[in-house]
PDB file of C-alpha atoms in Angstrom:
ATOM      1  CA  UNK A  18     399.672  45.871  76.509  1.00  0.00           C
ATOM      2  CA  UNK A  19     403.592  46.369  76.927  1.00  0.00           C
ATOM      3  CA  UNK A  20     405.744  43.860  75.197  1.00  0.00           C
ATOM      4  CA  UNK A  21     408.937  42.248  75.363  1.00  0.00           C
ATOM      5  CA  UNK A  22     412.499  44.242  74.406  1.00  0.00           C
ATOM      6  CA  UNK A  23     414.001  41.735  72.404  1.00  0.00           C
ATOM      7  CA  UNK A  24     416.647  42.456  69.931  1.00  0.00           C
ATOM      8  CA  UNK A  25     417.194  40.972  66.753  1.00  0.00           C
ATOM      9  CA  UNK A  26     418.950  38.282  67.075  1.00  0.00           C
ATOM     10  CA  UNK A  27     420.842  35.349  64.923  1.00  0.00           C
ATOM     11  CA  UNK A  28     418.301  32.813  64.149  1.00  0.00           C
ATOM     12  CA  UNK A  29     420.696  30.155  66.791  1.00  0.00           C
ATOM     13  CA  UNK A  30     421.051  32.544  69.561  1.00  0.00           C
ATOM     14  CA  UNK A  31     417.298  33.310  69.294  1.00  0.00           C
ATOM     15  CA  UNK A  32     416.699  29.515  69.163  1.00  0.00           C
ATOM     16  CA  UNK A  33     418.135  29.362  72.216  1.00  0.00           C
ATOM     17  CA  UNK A  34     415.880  31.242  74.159  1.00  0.00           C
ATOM     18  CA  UNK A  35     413.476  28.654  73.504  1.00  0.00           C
ATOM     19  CA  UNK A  36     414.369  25.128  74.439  1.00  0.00           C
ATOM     20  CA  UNK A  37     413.843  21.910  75.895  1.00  0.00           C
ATOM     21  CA  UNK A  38     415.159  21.227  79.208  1.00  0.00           C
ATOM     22  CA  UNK A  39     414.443  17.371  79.561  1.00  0.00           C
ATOM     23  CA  UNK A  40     415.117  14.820  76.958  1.00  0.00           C
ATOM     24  CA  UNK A  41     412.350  12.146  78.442  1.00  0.00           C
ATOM     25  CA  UNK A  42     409.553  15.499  77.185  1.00  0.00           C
ATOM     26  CA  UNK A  43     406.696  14.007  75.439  1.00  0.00           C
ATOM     27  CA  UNK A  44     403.624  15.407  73.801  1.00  0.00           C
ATOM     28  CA  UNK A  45     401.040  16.768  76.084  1.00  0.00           C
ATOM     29  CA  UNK A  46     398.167  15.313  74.028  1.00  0.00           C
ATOM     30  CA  UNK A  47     396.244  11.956  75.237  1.00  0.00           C
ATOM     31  CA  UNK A  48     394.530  10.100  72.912  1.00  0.00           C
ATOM     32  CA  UNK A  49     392.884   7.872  75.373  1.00  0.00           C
ATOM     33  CA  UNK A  50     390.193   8.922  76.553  1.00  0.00           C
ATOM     34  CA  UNK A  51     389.341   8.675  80.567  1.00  0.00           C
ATOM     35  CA  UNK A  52     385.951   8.664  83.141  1.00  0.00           C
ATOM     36  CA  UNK A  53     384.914  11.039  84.818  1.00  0.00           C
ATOM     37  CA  UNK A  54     381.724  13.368  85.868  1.00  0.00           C
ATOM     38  CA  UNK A  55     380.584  16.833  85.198  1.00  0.00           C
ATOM     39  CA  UNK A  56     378.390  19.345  85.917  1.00  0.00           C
ATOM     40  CA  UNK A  57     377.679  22.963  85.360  1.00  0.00           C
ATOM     41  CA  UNK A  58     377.820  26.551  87.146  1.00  0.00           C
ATOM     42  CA  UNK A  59     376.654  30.174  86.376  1.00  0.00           C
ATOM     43  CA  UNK A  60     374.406  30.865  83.839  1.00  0.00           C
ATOM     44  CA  UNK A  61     372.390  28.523  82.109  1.00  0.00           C
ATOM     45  CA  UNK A  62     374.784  29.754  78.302  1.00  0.00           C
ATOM     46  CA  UNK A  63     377.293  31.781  80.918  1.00  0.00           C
ATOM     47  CA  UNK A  64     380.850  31.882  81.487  1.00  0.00           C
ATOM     48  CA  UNK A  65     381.205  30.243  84.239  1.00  0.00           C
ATOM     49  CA  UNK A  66     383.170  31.869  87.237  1.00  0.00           C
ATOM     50  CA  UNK A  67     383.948  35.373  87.448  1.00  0.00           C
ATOM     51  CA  UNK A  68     388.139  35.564  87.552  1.00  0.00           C
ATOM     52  CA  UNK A  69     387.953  31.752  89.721  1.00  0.00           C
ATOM     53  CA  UNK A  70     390.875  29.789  91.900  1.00  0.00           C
ATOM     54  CA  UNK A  71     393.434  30.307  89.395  1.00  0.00           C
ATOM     55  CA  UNK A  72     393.705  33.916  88.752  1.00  0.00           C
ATOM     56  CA  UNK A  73     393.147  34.916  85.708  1.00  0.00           C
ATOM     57  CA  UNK A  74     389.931  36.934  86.525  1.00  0.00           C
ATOM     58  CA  UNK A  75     388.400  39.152  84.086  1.00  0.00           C
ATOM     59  CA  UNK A  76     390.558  37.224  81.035  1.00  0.00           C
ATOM     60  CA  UNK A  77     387.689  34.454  81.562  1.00  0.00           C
ATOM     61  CA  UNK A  78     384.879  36.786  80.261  1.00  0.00           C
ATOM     62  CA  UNK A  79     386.887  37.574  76.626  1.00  0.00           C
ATOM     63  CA  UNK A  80     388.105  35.060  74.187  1.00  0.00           C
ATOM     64  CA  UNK A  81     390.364  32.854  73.877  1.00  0.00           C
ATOM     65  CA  UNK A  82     388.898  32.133  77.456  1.00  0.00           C
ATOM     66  CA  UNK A  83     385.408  32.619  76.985  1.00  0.00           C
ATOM     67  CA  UNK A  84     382.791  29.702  77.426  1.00  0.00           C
ATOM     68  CA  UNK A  85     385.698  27.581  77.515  1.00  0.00           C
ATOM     69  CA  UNK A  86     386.343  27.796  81.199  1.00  0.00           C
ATOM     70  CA  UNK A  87     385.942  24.937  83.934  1.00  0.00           C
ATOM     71  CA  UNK A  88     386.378  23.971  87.520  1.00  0.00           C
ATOM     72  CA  UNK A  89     387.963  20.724  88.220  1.00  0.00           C
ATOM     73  CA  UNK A  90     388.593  18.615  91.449  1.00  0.00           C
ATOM     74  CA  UNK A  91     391.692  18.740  93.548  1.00  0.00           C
ATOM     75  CA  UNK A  92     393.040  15.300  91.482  1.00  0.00           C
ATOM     76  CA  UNK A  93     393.530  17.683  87.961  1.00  0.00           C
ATOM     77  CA  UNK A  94     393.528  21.054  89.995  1.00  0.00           C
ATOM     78  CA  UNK A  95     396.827  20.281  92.315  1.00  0.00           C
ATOM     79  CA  UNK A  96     397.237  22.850  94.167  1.00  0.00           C
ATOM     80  CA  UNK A  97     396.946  25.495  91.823  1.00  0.00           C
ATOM     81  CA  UNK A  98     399.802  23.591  89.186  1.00  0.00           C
ATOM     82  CA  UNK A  99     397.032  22.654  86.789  1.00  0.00           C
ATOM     83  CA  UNK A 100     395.886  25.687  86.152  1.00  0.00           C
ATOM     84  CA  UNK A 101     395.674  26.445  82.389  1.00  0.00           C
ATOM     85  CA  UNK A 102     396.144  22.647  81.623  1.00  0.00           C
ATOM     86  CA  UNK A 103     393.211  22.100  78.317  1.00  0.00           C
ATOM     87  CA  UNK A 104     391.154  19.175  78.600  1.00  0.00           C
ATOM     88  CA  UNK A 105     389.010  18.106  75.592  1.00  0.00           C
ATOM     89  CA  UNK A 106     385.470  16.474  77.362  1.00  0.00           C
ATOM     90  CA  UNK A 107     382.314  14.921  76.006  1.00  0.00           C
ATOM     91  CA  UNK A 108     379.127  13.269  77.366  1.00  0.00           C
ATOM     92  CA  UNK A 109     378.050  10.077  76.451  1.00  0.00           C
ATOM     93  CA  UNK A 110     374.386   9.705  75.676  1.00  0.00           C
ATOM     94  CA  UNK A 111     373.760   9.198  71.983  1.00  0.00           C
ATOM     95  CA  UNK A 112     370.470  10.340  71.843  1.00  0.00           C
ATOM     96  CA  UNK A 113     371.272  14.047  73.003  1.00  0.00           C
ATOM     97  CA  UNK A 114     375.424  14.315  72.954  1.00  0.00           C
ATOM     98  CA  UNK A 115     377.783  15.939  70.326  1.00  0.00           C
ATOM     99  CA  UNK A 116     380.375  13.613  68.795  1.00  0.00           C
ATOM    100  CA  UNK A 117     381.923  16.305  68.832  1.00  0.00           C
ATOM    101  CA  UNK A 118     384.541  17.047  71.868  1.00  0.00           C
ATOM    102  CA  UNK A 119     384.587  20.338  74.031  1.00  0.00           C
ATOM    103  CA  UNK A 120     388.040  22.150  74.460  1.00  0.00           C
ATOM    104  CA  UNK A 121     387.991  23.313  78.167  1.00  0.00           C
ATOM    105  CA  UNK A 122     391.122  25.135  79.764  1.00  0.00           C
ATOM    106  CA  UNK A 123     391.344  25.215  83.833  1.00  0.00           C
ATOM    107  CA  UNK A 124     390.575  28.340  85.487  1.00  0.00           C
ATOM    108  CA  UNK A 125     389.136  27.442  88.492  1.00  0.00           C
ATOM    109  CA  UNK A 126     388.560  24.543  91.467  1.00  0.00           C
ATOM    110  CA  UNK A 127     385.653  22.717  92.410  1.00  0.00           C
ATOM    111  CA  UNK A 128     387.034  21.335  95.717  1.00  0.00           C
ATOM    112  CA  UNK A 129     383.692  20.267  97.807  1.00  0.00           C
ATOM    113  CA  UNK A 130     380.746  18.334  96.562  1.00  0.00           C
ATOM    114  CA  UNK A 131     380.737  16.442  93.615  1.00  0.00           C
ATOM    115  CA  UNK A 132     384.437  17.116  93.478  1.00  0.00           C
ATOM    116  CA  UNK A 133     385.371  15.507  96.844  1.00  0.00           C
ATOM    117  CA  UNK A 134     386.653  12.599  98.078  1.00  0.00           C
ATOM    118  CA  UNK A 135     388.788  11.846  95.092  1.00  0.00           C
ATOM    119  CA  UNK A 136     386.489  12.412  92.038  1.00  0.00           C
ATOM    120  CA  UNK A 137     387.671  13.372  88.604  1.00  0.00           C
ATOM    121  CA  UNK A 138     385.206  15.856  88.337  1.00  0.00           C
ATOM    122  CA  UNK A 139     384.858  18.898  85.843  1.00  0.00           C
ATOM    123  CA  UNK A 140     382.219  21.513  87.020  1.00  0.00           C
ATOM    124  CA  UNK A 141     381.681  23.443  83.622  1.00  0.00           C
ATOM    125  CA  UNK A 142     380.261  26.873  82.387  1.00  0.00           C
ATOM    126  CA  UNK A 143     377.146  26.851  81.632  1.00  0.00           C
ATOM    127  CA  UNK A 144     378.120  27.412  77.989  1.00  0.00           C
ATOM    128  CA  UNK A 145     381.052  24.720  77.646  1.00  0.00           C
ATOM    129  CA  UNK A 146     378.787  22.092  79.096  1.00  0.00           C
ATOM    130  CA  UNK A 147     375.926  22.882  76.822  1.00  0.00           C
ATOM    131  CA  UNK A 148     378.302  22.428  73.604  1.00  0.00           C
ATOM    132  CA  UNK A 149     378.308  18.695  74.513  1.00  0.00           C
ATOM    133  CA  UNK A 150     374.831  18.312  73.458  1.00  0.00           C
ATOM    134  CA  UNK A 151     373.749  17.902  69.292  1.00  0.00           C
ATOM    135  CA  UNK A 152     372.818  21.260  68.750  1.00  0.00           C
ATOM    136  CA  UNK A 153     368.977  22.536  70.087  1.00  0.00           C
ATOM    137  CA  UNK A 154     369.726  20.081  73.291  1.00  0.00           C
ATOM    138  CA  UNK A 155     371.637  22.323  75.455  1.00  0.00           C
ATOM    139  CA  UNK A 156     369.219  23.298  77.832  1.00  0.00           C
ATOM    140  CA  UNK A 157     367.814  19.431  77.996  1.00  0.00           C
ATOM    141  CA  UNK A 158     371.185  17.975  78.920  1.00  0.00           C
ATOM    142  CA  UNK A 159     371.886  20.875  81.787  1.00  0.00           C
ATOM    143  CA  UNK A 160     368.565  19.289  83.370  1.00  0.00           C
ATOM    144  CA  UNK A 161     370.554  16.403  83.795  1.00  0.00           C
ATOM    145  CA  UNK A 162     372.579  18.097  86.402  1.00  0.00           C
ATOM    146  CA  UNK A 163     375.489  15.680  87.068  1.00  0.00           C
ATOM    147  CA  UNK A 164     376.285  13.552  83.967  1.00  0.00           C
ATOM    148  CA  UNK A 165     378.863  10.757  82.974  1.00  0.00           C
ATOM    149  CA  UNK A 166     381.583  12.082  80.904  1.00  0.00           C
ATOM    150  CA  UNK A 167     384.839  11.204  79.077  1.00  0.00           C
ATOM    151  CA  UNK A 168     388.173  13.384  78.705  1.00  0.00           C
ATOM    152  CA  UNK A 169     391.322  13.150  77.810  1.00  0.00           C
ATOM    153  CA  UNK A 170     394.563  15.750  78.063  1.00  0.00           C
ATOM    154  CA  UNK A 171     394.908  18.488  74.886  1.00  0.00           C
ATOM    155  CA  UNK A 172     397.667  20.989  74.011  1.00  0.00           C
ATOM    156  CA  UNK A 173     396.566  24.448  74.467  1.00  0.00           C
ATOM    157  CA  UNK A 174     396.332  26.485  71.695  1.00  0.00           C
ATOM    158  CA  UNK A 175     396.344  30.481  72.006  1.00  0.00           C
ATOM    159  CA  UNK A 176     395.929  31.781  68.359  1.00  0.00           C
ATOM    160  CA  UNK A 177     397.887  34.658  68.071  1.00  0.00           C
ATOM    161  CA  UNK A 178     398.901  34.651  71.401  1.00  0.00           C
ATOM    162  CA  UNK A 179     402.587  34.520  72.821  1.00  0.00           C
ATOM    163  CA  UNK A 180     403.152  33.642  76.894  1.00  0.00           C
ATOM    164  CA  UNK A 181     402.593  37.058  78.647  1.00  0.00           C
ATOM    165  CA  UNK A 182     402.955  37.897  82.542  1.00  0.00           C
ATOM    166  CA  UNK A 183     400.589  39.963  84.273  1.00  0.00           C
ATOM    167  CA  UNK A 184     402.115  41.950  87.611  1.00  0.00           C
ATOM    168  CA  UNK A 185     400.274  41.401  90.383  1.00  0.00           C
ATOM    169  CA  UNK A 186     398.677  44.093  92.241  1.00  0.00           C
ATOM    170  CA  UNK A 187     400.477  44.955  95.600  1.00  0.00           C
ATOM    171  CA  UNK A 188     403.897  43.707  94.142  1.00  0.00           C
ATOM    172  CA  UNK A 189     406.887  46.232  95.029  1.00  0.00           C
ATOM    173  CA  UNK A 190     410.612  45.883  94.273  1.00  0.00           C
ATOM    174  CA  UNK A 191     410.706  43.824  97.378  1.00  0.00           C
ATOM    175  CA  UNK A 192     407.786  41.275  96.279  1.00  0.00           C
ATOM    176  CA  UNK A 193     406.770  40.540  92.855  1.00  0.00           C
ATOM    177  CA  UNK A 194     403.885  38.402  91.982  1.00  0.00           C
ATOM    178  CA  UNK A 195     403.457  37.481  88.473  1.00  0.00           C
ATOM    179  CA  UNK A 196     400.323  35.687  87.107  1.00  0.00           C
ATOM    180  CA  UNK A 197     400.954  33.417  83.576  1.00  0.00           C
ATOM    181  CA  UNK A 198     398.881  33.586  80.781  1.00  0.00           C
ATOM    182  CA  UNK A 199     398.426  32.021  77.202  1.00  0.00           C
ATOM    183  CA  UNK A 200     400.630  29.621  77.946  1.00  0.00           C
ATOM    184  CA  UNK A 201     400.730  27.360  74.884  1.00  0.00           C
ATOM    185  CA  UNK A 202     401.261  23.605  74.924  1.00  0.00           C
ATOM    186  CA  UNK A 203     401.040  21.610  78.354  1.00  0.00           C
ATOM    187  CA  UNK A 204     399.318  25.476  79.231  1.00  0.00           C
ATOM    188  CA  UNK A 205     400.645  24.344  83.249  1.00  0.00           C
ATOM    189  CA  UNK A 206     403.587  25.558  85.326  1.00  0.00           C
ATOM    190  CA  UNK A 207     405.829  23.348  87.313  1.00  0.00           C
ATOM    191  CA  UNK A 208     408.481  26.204  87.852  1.00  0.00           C
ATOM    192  CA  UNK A 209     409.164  29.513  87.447  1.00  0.00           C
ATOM    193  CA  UNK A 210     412.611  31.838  87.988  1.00  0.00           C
ATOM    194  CA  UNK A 211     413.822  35.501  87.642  1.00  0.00           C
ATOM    195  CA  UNK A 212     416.742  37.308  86.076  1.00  0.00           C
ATOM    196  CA  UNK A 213     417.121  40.646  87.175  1.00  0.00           C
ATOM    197  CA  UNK A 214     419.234  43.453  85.035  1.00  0.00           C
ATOM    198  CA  UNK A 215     423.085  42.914  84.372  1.00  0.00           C
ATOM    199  CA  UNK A 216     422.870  39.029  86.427  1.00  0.00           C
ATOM    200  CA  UNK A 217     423.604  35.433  85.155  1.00  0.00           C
ATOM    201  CA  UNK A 218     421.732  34.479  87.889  1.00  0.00           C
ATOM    202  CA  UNK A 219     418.549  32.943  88.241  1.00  0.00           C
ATOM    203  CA  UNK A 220     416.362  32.743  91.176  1.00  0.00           C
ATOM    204  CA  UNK A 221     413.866  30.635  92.043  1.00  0.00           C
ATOM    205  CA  UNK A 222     410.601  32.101  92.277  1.00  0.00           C
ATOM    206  CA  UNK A 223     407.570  30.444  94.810  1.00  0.00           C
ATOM    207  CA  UNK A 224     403.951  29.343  93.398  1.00  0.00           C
ATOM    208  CA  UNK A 225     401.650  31.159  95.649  1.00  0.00           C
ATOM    209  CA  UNK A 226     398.017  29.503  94.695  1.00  0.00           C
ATOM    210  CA  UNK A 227     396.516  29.261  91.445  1.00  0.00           C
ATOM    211  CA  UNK A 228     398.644  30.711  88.527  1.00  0.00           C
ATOM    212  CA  UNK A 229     400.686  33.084  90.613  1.00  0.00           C
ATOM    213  CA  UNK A 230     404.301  32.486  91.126  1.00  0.00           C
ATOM    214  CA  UNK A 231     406.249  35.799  93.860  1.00  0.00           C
ATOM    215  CA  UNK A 232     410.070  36.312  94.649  1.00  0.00           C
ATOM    216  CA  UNK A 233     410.712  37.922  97.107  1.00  0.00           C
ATOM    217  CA  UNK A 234     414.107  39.962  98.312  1.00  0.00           C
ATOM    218  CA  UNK A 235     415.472  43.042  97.291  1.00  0.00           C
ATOM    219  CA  UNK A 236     415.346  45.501  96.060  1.00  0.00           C
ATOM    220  CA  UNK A 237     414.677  43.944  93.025  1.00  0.00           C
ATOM    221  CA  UNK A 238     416.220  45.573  90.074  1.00  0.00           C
ATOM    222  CA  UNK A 239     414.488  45.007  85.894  1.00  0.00           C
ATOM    223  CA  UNK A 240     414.467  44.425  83.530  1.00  0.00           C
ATOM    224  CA  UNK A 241     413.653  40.800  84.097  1.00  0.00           C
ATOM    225  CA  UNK A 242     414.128  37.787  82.384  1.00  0.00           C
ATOM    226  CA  UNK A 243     411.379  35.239  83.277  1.00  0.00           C
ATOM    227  CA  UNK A 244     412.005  31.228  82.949  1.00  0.00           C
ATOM    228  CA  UNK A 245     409.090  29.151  82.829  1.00  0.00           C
ATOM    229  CA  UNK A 246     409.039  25.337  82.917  1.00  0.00           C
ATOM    230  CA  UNK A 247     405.836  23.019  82.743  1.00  0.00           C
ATOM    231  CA  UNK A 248     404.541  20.763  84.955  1.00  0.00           C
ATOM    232  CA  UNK A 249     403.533  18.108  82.851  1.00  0.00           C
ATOM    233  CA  UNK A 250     406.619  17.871  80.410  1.00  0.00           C
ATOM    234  CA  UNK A 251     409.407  19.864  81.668  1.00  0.00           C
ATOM    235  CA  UNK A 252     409.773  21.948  78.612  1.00  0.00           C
ATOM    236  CA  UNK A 253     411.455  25.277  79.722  1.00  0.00           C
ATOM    237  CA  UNK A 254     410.896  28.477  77.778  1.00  0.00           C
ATOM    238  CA  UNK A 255     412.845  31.977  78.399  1.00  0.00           C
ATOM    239  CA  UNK A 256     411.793  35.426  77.588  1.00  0.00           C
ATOM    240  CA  UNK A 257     414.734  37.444  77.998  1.00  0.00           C
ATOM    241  CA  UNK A 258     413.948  40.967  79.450  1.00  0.00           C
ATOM    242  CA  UNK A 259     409.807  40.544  79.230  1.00  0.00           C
ATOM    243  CA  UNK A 260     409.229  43.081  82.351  1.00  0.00           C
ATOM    244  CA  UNK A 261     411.179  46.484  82.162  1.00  0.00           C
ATOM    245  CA  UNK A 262     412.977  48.506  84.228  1.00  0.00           C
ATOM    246  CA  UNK A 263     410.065  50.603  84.952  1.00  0.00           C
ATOM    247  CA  UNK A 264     407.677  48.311  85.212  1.00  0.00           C
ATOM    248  CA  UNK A 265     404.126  48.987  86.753  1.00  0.00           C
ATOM    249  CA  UNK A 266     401.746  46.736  89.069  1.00  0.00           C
ATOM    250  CA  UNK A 267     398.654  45.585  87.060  1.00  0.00           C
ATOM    251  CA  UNK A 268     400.300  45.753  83.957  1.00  0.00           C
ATOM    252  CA  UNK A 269     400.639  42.898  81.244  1.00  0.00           C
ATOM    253  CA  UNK A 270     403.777  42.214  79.547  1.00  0.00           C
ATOM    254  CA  UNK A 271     403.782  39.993  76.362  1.00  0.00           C
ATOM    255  CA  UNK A 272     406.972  38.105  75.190  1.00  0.00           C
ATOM    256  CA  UNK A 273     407.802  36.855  71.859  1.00  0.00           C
ATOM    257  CA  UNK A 274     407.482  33.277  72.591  1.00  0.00           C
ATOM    258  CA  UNK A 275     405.604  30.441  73.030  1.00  0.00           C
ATOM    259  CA  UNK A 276     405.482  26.410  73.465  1.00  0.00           C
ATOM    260  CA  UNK A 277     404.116  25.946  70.078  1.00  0.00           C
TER     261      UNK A 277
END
């Protein structure tokens, strides 16, 4: 995995490149808890879906990802903006639930079914929604099939992990498609611009679907500097020069930075 070119720099000018960009920001984590419904997918102690709505694809089958992924209706999905967003969920029933909450991150939609008509609905791995259970009761509460639920917002928290951006396949120096991951914090995207080589300028880049954000024009000249700002809190974070000048489609470049 390539990473950033960043330079050592004075501790303020460094500071800089990570920073704030509304005053009304707040912290991402609820501590009220809310209703909702869930079910499970996959396997009965699986993954979940294989890649899913949002992207990511195989980063759902390794950790941090793994058996912590989850499907959610179109209310906490929006249109591919809540991807990554971390939920912390847990079932009610005393008799066969965990007190213990379930840290879940979005990687996919559930946009039929159960999660129709307006739900708040989380369709879970096999193996996130069996953690809600006291332990030796996993397979007993997936025989429940759809159960009542609580959840509330969480910050997400990649261990070792700074934001990187994964090139699309198929992107060119006319069209370049960059996918988001380990994304700290709210873990969402509201917006996204590019800095190409020798520019002040930065340009707006589109959200495709899921976690994928494309500019398109040309031809497009790195190495870029990517800008990425939340959805949830408006927190803006920039990784100057992430992708290099020679850059290569299906490759993963890791910054520096993160939210946390």
């Amino acid at each position: 995995m390539a990473s950033s070119r960043f330079s050592f720099l004075p501790p303020l000018l460094l500071a800089a490149l990570f920073f704030l960009s509304s005053s009304n920001s707040f912290p991402i984590a609820d501590q009220q808890w809310h209703p909702a419904t869930a079910t499970w997918y996959g396997s009965p102690d699986g993954d979940g879906s294989d890649g899913g709505a949002c992207g990511y694809g195989s980063l759902v089958d390794v950790m941090p990802y793994k058996a912590r992924v989850g499907a959610v209706s179109p209310i906490l999905f929006k249109d591919g903006e809540g991807c990554g967003a971390c939920y912390k969920v847990k079932c009610l029933d005393q008799s066969i639930c965990s007190r213990r909450a379930v840290t879940i991150i979005v990687t996919d939609e559930c946009p039929g079914g159960y999660c129709a008509f307006g739900k708040t609905h989380f369709d879970l791995s096999g193996a996130a929604f069996s953690r809600m259970a006291v332990a030796g009761h996993g397979a007993p509460l997936r025989n429940r099939g759809e159960i009542s639920i609580v959840f509330r917002r969480t910050a997400c928290k990649y261990r070792g992990k700074n934001i990187a951006f994964h090139i699309n396949e198929g992107s060119t120096d006319f069209w370049l498609s960059l996918l988001v991951e380990y994304e700290d914090g709210d873990g969402d995207i509201g917006a996204m611009q590019i800095k190409q080589a020798n520019s002040v300028q930065w340009l707006d880049m589109k959200h495709v679907w899921g976690a994928t954000w494309c500019i398109v024009g040309g031809p497009l000249k790195g190495p870029f500097s990517i800008q990425v700002t939340t959805l949830s809190t408006k927190r803006s974070l920039s990784a100057r020069d992430v992708i290099p000048k020679n850059w290569s489609p299906k490759a993963t470049y890791t910054s520096r930075l993160n939210f946390s």
